[in-house]
N, CA, C and O atoms as a CHARMM CRD file, in Angstrom:
* protein
*
  304
    1    1 MET  N     10.35200  -9.91000 -13.35900 PROA 1      0.00000
    2    1 MET  CA     9.52300 -11.04500 -13.66600 PROA 1      0.00000
    3    1 MET  C      8.72600 -11.43500 -12.41100 PROA 1      0.00000
    4    1 MET  O      9.28100 -11.47000 -11.31300 PROA 1      0.00000
    5    2 ASN  N      7.47000 -11.71900 -12.56700 PROA 2      0.00000
    6    2 ASN  CA     6.66900 -12.09400 -11.40400 PROA 2      0.00000
    7    2 ASN  C      6.72100 -13.59800 -11.17100 PROA 2      0.00000
    8    2 ASN  O      7.21900 -14.35400 -12.00600 PROA 2      0.00000
    9    3 ILE  N      6.20400 -14.01400 -10.03700 PROA 3      0.00000
   10    3 ILE  CA     6.29000 -15.42500  -9.65300 PROA 3      0.00000
   11    3 ILE  C      5.51000 -16.32800 -10.61300 PROA 3      0.00000
   12    3 ILE  O      5.91500 -17.46200 -10.87000 PROA 3      0.00000
   13    4 HSD  N      4.39800 -15.82500 -11.13600 PROA 4      0.00000
   14    4 HSD  CA     3.60500 -16.62200 -12.07500 PROA 4      0.00000
   15    4 HSD  C      4.42600 -16.93600 -13.32800 PROA 4      0.00000
   16    4 HSD  O      4.41100 -18.06500 -13.81800 PROA 4      0.00000
   17    5 THR  N      5.12400 -15.95400 -13.83200 PROA 5      0.00000
   18    5 THR  CA     5.97200 -16.14800 -15.01000 PROA 5      0.00000
   19    5 THR  C      7.09200 -17.12700 -14.71500 PROA 5      0.00000
   20    5 THR  O      7.41000 -17.98600 -15.53800 PROA 5      0.00000
   21    6 GLU  N      7.69100 -16.99800 -13.53900 PROA 6      0.00000
   22    6 GLU  CA     8.77100 -17.91000 -13.15100 PROA 6      0.00000
   23    6 GLU  C      8.26900 -19.34800 -13.05800 PROA 6      0.00000
   24    6 GLU  O      8.95400 -20.27400 -13.49300 PROA 6      0.00000
   25    7 LYS  N      7.08700 -19.53700 -12.49900 PROA 7      0.00000
   26    7 LYS  CA     6.51700 -20.87900 -12.39600 PROA 7      0.00000
   27    7 LYS  C      6.26000 -21.48000 -13.77500 PROA 7      0.00000
   28    7 LYS  O      6.54000 -22.65500 -14.01000 PROA 7      0.00000
   29    8 LEU  N      5.72900 -20.67300 -14.67600 PROA 8      0.00000
   30    8 LEU  CA     5.47600 -21.16500 -16.03700 PROA 8      0.00000
   31    8 LEU  C      6.76700 -21.55600 -16.74000 PROA 8      0.00000
   32    8 LEU  O      6.81400 -22.57300 -17.43200 PROA 8      0.00000
   33    9 LYS  N      7.81700 -20.75400 -16.56800 PROA 9      0.00000
   34    9 LYS  CA     9.11100 -21.08300 -17.16500 PROA 9      0.00000
   35    9 LYS  C      9.63900 -22.39400 -16.59700 PROA 9      0.00000
   36    9 LYS  O     10.18400 -23.21800 -17.33100 PROA 9      0.00000
   37   10 LEU  N      9.47700 -22.58700 -15.29500 PROA 10     0.00000
   38   10 LEU  CA     9.93900 -23.81100 -14.66200 PROA 10     0.00000
   39   10 LEU  C      9.16100 -25.02000 -15.17600 PROA 10     0.00000
   40   10 LEU  O      9.74500 -26.07000 -15.44400 PROA 10     0.00000
   41   11 ILE  N      7.86200 -24.87400 -15.31200 PROA 11     0.00000
   42   11 ILE  CA     7.03300 -25.96500 -15.83800 PROA 11     0.00000
   43   11 ILE  C      7.46300 -26.32300 -17.25800 PROA 11     0.00000
   44   11 ILE  O      7.60900 -27.50000 -17.58600 PROA 11     0.00000
   45   12 GLU  N      7.66500 -25.31500 -18.09500 PROA 12     0.00000
   46   12 GLU  CA     8.10900 -25.56600 -19.47400 PROA 12     0.00000
   47   12 GLU  C      9.45000 -26.29200 -19.48500 PROA 12     0.00000
   48   12 GLU  O      9.65700 -27.20200 -20.28800 PROA 12     0.00000
   49   13 TRP  N     10.35700 -25.89500 -18.60200 PROA 13     0.00000
   50   13 TRP  CA    11.66500 -26.52500 -18.51700 PROA 13     0.00000
   51   13 TRP  C     11.52900 -27.97900 -18.07900 PROA 13     0.00000
   52   13 TRP  O     12.17800 -28.86400 -18.63700 PROA 13     0.00000
   53   14 LEU  N     10.67900 -28.22600 -17.07400 PROA 14     0.00000
   54   14 LEU  CA    10.47900 -29.59100 -16.58600 PROA 14     0.00000
   55   14 LEU  C      9.88700 -30.49700 -17.65800 PROA 14     0.00000
   56   14 LEU  O     10.27300 -31.66100 -17.77500 PROA 14     0.00000
   57   15 VAL  N      8.95800 -29.96900 -18.43400 PROA 15     0.00000
   58   15 VAL  CA     8.32300 -30.76300 -19.48300 PROA 15     0.00000
   59   15 VAL  C      9.36400 -31.23100 -20.50100 PROA 15     0.00000
   60   15 VAL  O      9.26800 -32.34900 -21.00700 PROA 15     0.00000
   61   16 GLN  N     10.32800 -30.41300 -20.80000 PROA 16     0.00000
   62   16 GLN  CA    11.33600 -30.74300 -21.80500 PROA 16     0.00000
   63   16 GLN  C     12.51600 -31.52900 -21.23700 PROA 16     0.00000
   64   16 GLN  O     13.32900 -32.05800 -21.99400 PROA 16     0.00000
   65   17 LEU  N     12.61300 -31.60800 -19.91500 PROA 17     0.00000
   66   17 LEU  CA    13.74900 -32.25000 -19.26500 PROA 17     0.00000
   67   17 LEU  C     13.70800 -33.76500 -19.45000 PROA 17     0.00000
   68   17 LEU  O     12.67100 -34.39600 -19.24400 PROA 17     0.00000
   69   18 ASN  N     14.84900 -34.34400 -19.84100 PROA 18     0.00000
   70   18 ASN  CA    14.94400 -35.78900 -20.01900 PROA 18     0.00000
   71   18 ASN  C     15.98500 -36.42200 -19.09800 PROA 18     0.00000
   72   18 ASN  O     16.27200 -37.61300 -19.21500 PROA 18     0.00000
   73   19 ASP  N     16.53600 -35.65600 -18.21200 PROA 19     0.00000
   74   19 ASP  CA    17.57600 -36.13800 -17.30800 PROA 19     0.00000
   75   19 ASP  C     16.93700 -36.64000 -16.01400 PROA 19     0.00000
   76   19 ASP  O     16.46200 -35.84600 -15.20200 PROA 19     0.00000
   77   20 THR  N     16.92700 -37.95300 -15.82800 PROA 20     0.00000
   78   20 THR  CA    16.24400 -38.53300 -14.66300 PROA 20     0.00000
   79   20 THR  C     16.92100 -38.15700 -13.34400 PROA 20     0.00000
   80   20 THR  O     16.25600 -38.07500 -12.31100 PROA 20     0.00000
   81   21 SER  N     18.22000 -37.92900 -13.37100 PROA 21     0.00000
   82   21 SER  CA    18.89700 -37.55100 -12.12400 PROA 21     0.00000
   83   21 SER  C     18.45700 -36.14900 -11.67200 PROA 21     0.00000
   84   21 SER  O     18.28900 -35.89600 -10.47900 PROA 21     0.00000
   85   22 VAL  N     18.27600 -35.26000 -12.63000 PROA 22     0.00000
   86   22 VAL  CA    17.79100 -33.91900 -12.29100 PROA 22     0.00000
   87   22 VAL  C     16.34300 -34.00300 -11.81300 PROA 22     0.00000
   88   22 VAL  O     15.96500 -33.33700 -10.84900 PROA 22     0.00000
   89   23 LEU  N     15.54100 -34.81300 -12.48100 PROA 23     0.00000
   90   23 LEU  CA    14.15800 -35.00400 -12.04300 PROA 23     0.00000
   91   23 LEU  C     14.10000 -35.56600 -10.62300 PROA 23     0.00000
   92   23 LEU  O     13.24200 -35.17300  -9.83300 PROA 23     0.00000
   93   24 SER  N     14.99700 -36.46900 -10.30600 PROA 24     0.00000
   94   24 SER  CA    15.04800 -37.02800  -8.95500 PROA 24     0.00000
   95   24 SER  C     15.39700 -35.94300  -7.93600 PROA 24     0.00000
   96   24 SER  O     14.83300 -35.90100  -6.84300 PROA 24     0.00000
   97   25 GLN  N     16.31900 -35.08200  -8.30100 PROA 25     0.00000
   98   25 GLN  CA    16.69600 -33.98800  -7.40200 PROA 25     0.00000
   99   25 GLN  C     15.53600 -33.02400  -7.19300 PROA 25     0.00000
  100   25 GLN  O     15.29200 -32.57600  -6.07300 PROA 25     0.00000
  101   26 VAL  N     14.82700 -32.70900  -8.25900 PROA 26     0.00000
  102   26 VAL  CA    13.66800 -31.82700  -8.16100 PROA 26     0.00000
  103   26 VAL  C     12.60100 -32.46900  -7.28700 PROA 26     0.00000
  104   26 VAL  O     11.98600 -31.79700  -6.45800 PROA 26     0.00000
  105   27 LYS  N     12.37900 -33.76800  -7.47100 PROA 27     0.00000
  106   27 LYS  CA    11.39500 -34.48200  -6.66300 PROA 27     0.00000
  107   27 LYS  C     11.78400 -34.46900  -5.19600 PROA 27     0.00000
  108   27 LYS  O     10.92900 -34.29500  -4.32700 PROA 27     0.00000
  109   28 GLU  N     13.05900 -34.64900  -4.91300 PROA 28     0.00000
  110   28 GLU  CA    13.53300 -34.62800  -3.53200 PROA 28     0.00000
  111   28 GLU  C     13.27500 -33.25500  -2.89500 PROA 28     0.00000
  112   28 GLU  O     12.83300 -33.16600  -1.74900 PROA 28     0.00000
  113   29 ILE  N     13.55300 -32.20800  -3.64000 PROA 29     0.00000
  114   29 ILE  CA    13.26600 -30.85200  -3.14400 PROA 29     0.00000
  115   29 ILE  C     11.77500 -30.70500  -2.89000 PROA 29     0.00000
  116   29 ILE  O     11.35900 -30.20400  -1.84500 PROA 29     0.00000
  117   30 MET  N     10.98500 -31.14100  -3.84000 PROA 30     0.00000
  118   30 MET  CA     9.53200 -31.03500  -3.72200 PROA 30     0.00000
  119   30 MET  C      9.02500 -31.78400  -2.49000 PROA 30     0.00000
  120   30 MET  O      8.15200 -31.28900  -1.77600 PROA 30     0.00000
  121   31 ASP  N      9.56800 -32.97100  -2.24200 PROA 31     0.00000
  122   31 ASP  CA     9.14200 -33.77800  -1.10000 PROA 31     0.00000
  123   31 ASP  C      9.55000 -33.15000   0.23300 PROA 31     0.00000
  124   31 ASP  O      8.89400 -33.37200   1.25100 PROA 31     0.00000
  125   32 ASN  N     10.62300 -32.37300   0.22700 PROA 32     0.00000
  126   32 ASN  CA    11.12400 -31.78000   1.46800 PROA 32     0.00000
  127   32 ASN  C     10.56000 -30.40300   1.77300 PROA 32     0.00000
  128   32 ASN  O     10.73900 -29.89500   2.88000 PROA 32     0.00000
  129   33 VAL  N      9.88800 -29.79700   0.81900 PROA 33     0.00000
  130   33 VAL  CA     9.30300 -28.48100   1.04700 PROA 33     0.00000
  131   33 VAL  C      7.91400 -28.67500   1.63900 PROA 33     0.00000
  132   33 VAL  O      7.04300 -29.30500   1.03900 PROA 33     0.00000
  133   34 LYS  N      7.73200 -28.11900   2.82600 PROA 34     0.00000
  134   34 LYS  CA     6.44400 -28.26400   3.49000 PROA 34     0.00000
  135   34 LYS  C      5.48400 -27.20000   2.96300 PROA 34     0.00000
  136   34 LYS  O      5.84300 -26.02700   2.86100 PROA 34     0.00000
  137   35 PRO  N      4.28400 -27.61000   2.63600 PROA 35     0.00000
  138   35 PRO  CA     3.31400 -26.62700   2.15700 PROA 35     0.00000
  139   35 PRO  C      2.87700 -25.70600   3.29600 PROA 35     0.00000
  140   35 PRO  O      2.85500 -26.10500   4.46000 PROA 35     0.00000
  141   36 ILE  N      2.53900 -24.49600   2.94700 PROA 36     0.00000
  142   36 ILE  CA     2.02300 -23.55500   3.92500 PROA 36     0.00000
  143   36 ILE  C      0.56500 -23.90400   4.15900 PROA 36     0.00000
  144   36 ILE  O     -0.24300 -23.92700   3.23100 PROA 36     0.00000
  145   37 GLU  N      0.24700 -24.17100   5.40500 PROA 37     0.00000
  146   37 GLU  CA    -1.10300 -24.60100   5.72700 PROA 37     0.00000
  147   37 GLU  C     -1.97000 -23.41500   6.13400 PROA 37     0.00000
  148   37 GLU  O     -1.47800 -22.35800   6.52700 PROA 37     0.00000
  149   38 ASN  N     -3.23300 -23.62300   6.02700 PROA 38     0.00000
  150   38 ASN  CA    -4.23600 -22.67000   6.49500 PROA 38     0.00000
  151   38 ASN  C     -4.15800 -21.30500   5.81300 PROA 38     0.00000
  152   38 ASN  O     -4.47300 -20.28000   6.41800 PROA 38     0.00000
  153   39 LEU  N     -3.74500 -21.30300   4.57800 PROA 39     0.00000
  154   39 LEU  CA    -3.76600 -20.04800   3.83400 PROA 39     0.00000
  155   39 LEU  C     -5.16400 -19.82200   3.28500 PROA 39     0.00000
  156   39 LEU  O     -5.78700 -20.73500   2.74300 PROA 39     0.00000
  157   40 SER  N     -5.63000 -18.64300   3.42400 PROA 40     0.00000
  158   40 SER  CA    -6.92900 -18.32500   2.85900 PROA 40     0.00000
  159   40 SER  C     -6.83200 -16.97500   2.16300 PROA 40     0.00000
  160   40 SER  O     -5.98500 -16.14400   2.49100 PROA 40     0.00000
  161   41 ILE  N     -7.69100 -16.78300   1.22500 PROA 41     0.00000
  162   41 ILE  CA    -7.71300 -15.51700   0.50600 PROA 41     0.00000
  163   41 ILE  C     -8.36800 -14.47400   1.40500 PROA 41     0.00000
  164   41 ILE  O     -9.43200 -14.70700   1.97800 PROA 41     0.00000
  165   42 ILE  N     -7.72000 -13.33600   1.51700 PROA 42     0.00000
  166   42 ILE  CA    -8.24300 -12.25900   2.35200 PROA 42     0.00000
  167   42 ILE  C     -9.11300 -11.36200   1.48500 PROA 42     0.00000
  168   42 ILE  O     -8.71400 -10.92000   0.40800 PROA 42     0.00000
  169   43 SER  N    -10.29900 -11.11100   1.98400 PROA 43     0.00000
  170   43 SER  CA   -11.21100 -10.24100   1.24500 PROA 43     0.00000
  171   43 SER  C    -10.70200  -8.80600   1.30800 PROA 43     0.00000
  172   43 SER  O     -9.95700  -8.45600   2.22400 PROA 43     0.00000
  173   44 PRO  N    -11.08900  -7.97900   0.35500 PROA 44     0.00000
  174   44 PRO  CA   -10.68700  -6.56600   0.40300 PROA 44     0.00000
  175   44 PRO  C    -11.11700  -5.89000   1.70200 PROA 44     0.00000
  176   44 PRO  O    -10.38800  -5.04900   2.23000 PROA 44     0.00000
  177   45 ASP  N    -12.28700  -6.24500   2.21900 PROA 45     0.00000
  178   45 ASP  CA   -12.74900  -5.64900   3.47900 PROA 45     0.00000
  179   45 ASP  C    -11.85600  -6.05800   4.64800 PROA 45     0.00000
  180   45 ASP  O    -11.52000  -5.23300   5.49800 PROA 45     0.00000
  181   46 GLU  N    -11.47200  -7.33800   4.68800 PROA 46     0.00000
  182   46 GLU  CA   -10.59900  -7.81000   5.75800 PROA 46     0.00000
  183   46 GLU  C     -9.22400  -7.15700   5.65500 PROA 46     0.00000
  184   46 GLU  O     -8.63500  -6.78500   6.67000 PROA 46     0.00000
  185   47 LEU  N     -8.71200  -7.01600   4.43900 PROA 47     0.00000
  186   47 LEU  CA    -7.42400  -6.36700   4.23600 PROA 47     0.00000
  187   47 LEU  C     -7.47200  -4.92000   4.70800 PROA 47     0.00000
  188   47 LEU  O     -6.54000  -4.44700   5.35900 PROA 47     0.00000
  189   48 LYS  N     -8.54600  -4.21900   4.38400 PROA 48     0.00000
  190   48 LYS  CA    -8.70800  -2.83600   4.82300 PROA 48     0.00000
  191   48 LYS  C     -8.78200  -2.77000   6.34600 PROA 48     0.00000
  192   48 LYS  O     -8.17500  -1.89200   6.96000 PROA 48     0.00000
  193   49 LYS  N     -9.52000  -3.69100   6.95400 PROA 49     0.00000
  194   49 LYS  CA    -9.64900  -3.73700   8.40900 PROA 49     0.00000
  195   49 LYS  C     -8.28200  -3.93700   9.05900 PROA 49     0.00000
  196   49 LYS  O     -7.94900  -3.26600  10.03600 PROA 49     0.00000
  197   50 ARG  N     -7.50200  -4.85100   8.52100 PROA 50     0.00000
  198   50 ARG  CA    -6.16200  -5.10000   9.06600 PROA 50     0.00000
  199   50 ARG  C     -5.26200  -3.87600   8.91800 PROA 50     0.00000
  200   50 ARG  O     -4.48600  -3.55900   9.82000 PROA 50     0.00000
  201   51 ALA  N     -5.36500  -3.19500   7.79300 PROA 51     0.00000
  202   51 ALA  CA    -4.56000  -1.99800   7.57100 PROA 51     0.00000
  203   51 ALA  C     -4.93600  -0.89900   8.56300 PROA 51     0.00000
  204   51 ALA  O     -4.06000  -0.20600   9.08200 PROA 51     0.00000
  205   52 LEU  N     -6.22000  -0.73800   8.82600 PROA 52     0.00000
  206   52 LEU  CA    -6.66800   0.27800   9.78000 PROA 52     0.00000
  207   52 LEU  C     -6.17000  -0.04300  11.19300 PROA 52     0.00000
  208   52 LEU  O     -5.75900   0.85400  11.93000 PROA 52     0.00000
  209   53 ILE  N     -6.20900  -1.31100  11.55900 PROA 53     0.00000
  210   53 ILE  CA    -5.70100  -1.72400  12.87000 PROA 53     0.00000
  211   53 ILE  C     -4.19600  -1.46900  12.95400 PROA 53     0.00000
  212   53 ILE  O     -3.70300  -0.97400  13.96800 PROA 53     0.00000
  213   54 ALA  N     -3.47300  -1.80500  11.89300 PROA 54     0.00000
  214   54 ALA  CA    -2.02600  -1.58700  11.86900 PROA 54     0.00000
  215   54 ALA  C     -1.70500  -0.09800  11.97500 PROA 54     0.00000
  216   54 ALA  O     -0.79600   0.29300  12.70800 PROA 54     0.00000
  217   55 ASN  N     -2.44400   0.72300  11.25100 PROA 55     0.00000
  218   55 ASN  CA    -2.21900   2.16900  11.32500 PROA 55     0.00000
  219   55 ASN  C     -2.47700   2.69600  12.73000 PROA 55     0.00000
  220   55 ASN  O     -1.75300   3.56600  13.21400 PROA 55     0.00000
  221   56 GLN  N     -3.51500   2.16500  13.38800 PROA 56     0.00000
  222   56 GLN  CA    -3.81600   2.58200  14.75000 PROA 56     0.00000
  223   56 GLN  C     -2.70300   2.14200  15.70900 PROA 56     0.00000
  224   56 GLN  O     -2.32000   2.89200  16.60600 PROA 56     0.00000
  225   57 ASP  N     -2.19400   0.94000  15.51700 PROA 57     0.00000
  226   57 ASP  CA    -1.07400   0.47100  16.33600 PROA 57     0.00000
  227   57 ASP  C      0.13200   1.39200  16.18600 PROA 57     0.00000
  228   57 ASP  O      0.80700   1.70700  17.16600 PROA 57     0.00000
  229   58 ILE  N      0.39900   1.82000  14.95400 PROA 58     0.00000
  230   58 ILE  CA     1.51900   2.73100  14.71600 PROA 58     0.00000
  231   58 ILE  C      1.29000   4.04400  15.44000 PROA 58     0.00000
  232   58 ILE  O      2.19900   4.55300  16.09700 PROA 58     0.00000
  233   59 GLU  N      0.09200   4.60200  15.33200 PROA 59     0.00000
  234   59 GLU  CA    -0.22900   5.85600  16.00700 PROA 59     0.00000
  235   59 GLU  C     -0.10400   5.72200  17.52200 PROA 59     0.00000
  236   59 GLU  O      0.32100   6.65900  18.19900 PROA 59     0.00000
  237   60 ASP  N     -0.47500   4.55300  18.05600 PROA 60     0.00000
  238   60 ASP  CA    -0.42600   4.31600  19.50000 PROA 60     0.00000
  239   60 ASP  C      0.97200   3.94200  19.99400 PROA 60     0.00000
  240   60 ASP  O      1.20400   3.81900  21.19700 PROA 60     0.00000
  241   61 GLY  N      1.89400   3.76400  19.05500 PROA 61     0.00000
  242   61 GLY  CA     3.25000   3.37900  19.43300 PROA 61     0.00000
  243   61 GLY  C      3.38000   1.91000  19.78700 PROA 61     0.00000
  244   61 GLY  O      4.37800   1.50100  20.38100 PROA 61     0.00000
  245   62 ALA  N      2.38600   1.11300  19.43200 PROA 62     0.00000
  246   62 ALA  CA     2.39700  -0.31900  19.73500 PROA 62     0.00000
  247   62 ALA  C      3.13300  -1.07000  18.63600 PROA 62     0.00000
  248   62 ALA  O      2.55900  -1.91500  17.94900 PROA 62     0.00000
  249   63 VAL  N      4.40400  -0.74900  18.48400 PROA 63     0.00000
  250   63 VAL  CA     5.22600  -1.35100  17.43300 PROA 63     0.00000
  251   63 VAL  C      6.58800  -1.70700  18.01400 PROA 63     0.00000
  252   63 VAL  O      6.95300  -1.23400  19.09100 PROA 63     0.00000
  253   64 TYR  N      7.32700  -2.53000  17.31000 PROA 64     0.00000
  254   64 TYR  CA     8.68700  -2.88700  17.67600 PROA 64     0.00000
  255   64 TYR  C      9.61800  -2.37000  16.59000 PROA 64     0.00000
  256   64 TYR  O      9.29000  -2.40600  15.40400 PROA 64     0.00000
  257   65 SER  N     10.77700  -1.89200  17.00800 PROA 65     0.00000
  258   65 SER  CA    11.76200  -1.47100  16.01500 PROA 65     0.00000
  259   65 SER  C     12.40300  -2.71400  15.40400 PROA 65     0.00000
  260   65 SER  O     12.36000  -3.79600  15.98900 PROA 65     0.00000
  261   66 LEU  N     12.98700  -2.55100  14.24500 PROA 66     0.00000
  262   66 LEU  CA    13.69100  -3.65900  13.60100 PROA 66     0.00000
  263   66 LEU  C     14.81200  -4.14600  14.50800 PROA 66     0.00000
  264   66 LEU  O     15.04600  -5.34900  14.61600 PROA 66     0.00000
  265   67 GLU  N     15.49900  -3.22800  15.15200 PROA 67     0.00000
  266   67 GLU  CA    16.58900  -3.58600  16.06000 PROA 67     0.00000
  267   67 GLU  C     16.06600  -4.45900  17.20900 PROA 67     0.00000
  268   67 GLU  O     16.69700  -5.45400  17.56500 PROA 67     0.00000
  269   68 ASP  N     14.90600  -4.08700  17.79400 PROA 68     0.00000
  270   68 ASP  CA    14.31600  -4.89400  18.86000 PROA 68     0.00000
  271   68 ASP  C     13.99500  -6.30600  18.37500 PROA 68     0.00000
  272   68 ASP  O     14.26400  -7.28300  19.07500 PROA 68     0.00000
  273   69 VAL  N     13.43100  -6.40900  17.20100 PROA 69     0.00000
  274   69 VAL  CA    13.06400  -7.72600  16.66700 PROA 69     0.00000
  275   69 VAL  C     14.31300  -8.56100  16.40800 PROA 69     0.00000
  276   69 VAL  O     14.34600  -9.74700  16.73500 PROA 69     0.00000
  277   70 LEU  N     15.33400  -7.95200  15.82600 PROA 70     0.00000
  278   70 LEU  CA    16.55700  -8.69100  15.53100 PROA 70     0.00000
  279   70 LEU  C     17.27400  -9.13600  16.80100 PROA 70     0.00000
  280   70 LEU  O     17.95000 -10.16500  16.80300 PROA 70     0.00000
  281   71 ASN  N     17.13100  -8.37400  17.87500 PROA 71     0.00000
  282   71 ASN  CA    17.79700  -8.70800  19.13700 PROA 71     0.00000
  283   71 ASN  C     16.95400  -9.60700  20.04200 PROA 71     0.00000
  284   71 ASN  O     17.41600 -10.02300  21.10400 PROA 71     0.00000
  285   72 GLU  N     15.73700  -9.90500  19.63200 PROA 72     0.00000
  286   72 GLU  CA    14.83400 -10.72500  20.44000 PROA 72     0.00000
  287   72 GLU  C     15.38000 -12.14300  20.55800 PROA 72     0.00000
  288   72 GLU  O     15.86900 -12.71400  19.58300 PROA 72     0.00000
  289   73 ASP  N     15.29300 -12.70500  21.76400 PROA 73     0.00000
  290   73 ASP  CA    15.70800 -14.08400  21.99300 PROA 73     0.00000
  291   73 ASP  C     14.51200 -14.98800  21.71700 PROA 73     0.00000
  292   73 ASP  O     13.64500 -15.14900  22.57500 PROA 73     0.00000
  293   74 TRP  N     14.46000 -15.57500  20.52900 PROA 74     0.00000
  294   74 TRP  CA    13.29700 -16.35500  20.09400 PROA 74     0.00000
  295   74 TRP  C     13.31300 -17.77600  20.64000 PROA 74     0.00000
  296   74 TRP  O     12.37100 -18.53200  20.40100 PROA 74     0.00000
  297   75 ASP  N     14.35300 -18.15600  21.36400 PROA 75     0.00000
  298   75 ASP  CA    14.46600 -19.52000  21.88700 PROA 75     0.00000
  299   75 ASP  C     13.88800 -19.65400  23.29000 PROA 75     0.00000
  300   75 ASP  O     14.08900 -20.68500  23.93200 PROA 75     0.00000
  301   76 GLN  N     13.19600 -18.66900  23.77400 PROA 76     0.00000
  302   76 GLN  CA    12.65200 -18.71400  25.14400 PROA 76     0.00000
  303   76 GLN  C     11.52300 -19.69700  25.23000 PROA 76     0.00000
  304   76 GLN  O     10.93900 -19.87400  26.29900 PROA 76     0.00000
């Protein structure tokens, strides 16, 4: 099932819901989830450009292994 289908199912469920305590819980979750800012739609040309750059980085060895990323100290 894709995310669009899941969202529609959730909307249908919410419309039929009559339990105010559950609605309050859903609202609390909604209020605490921060929206992702600065999202923009990437054009096919931009996506292709990014893929070409990524492929070049791979060829040049400018990559990190999964192990390196997992072991990185992100609190610096």
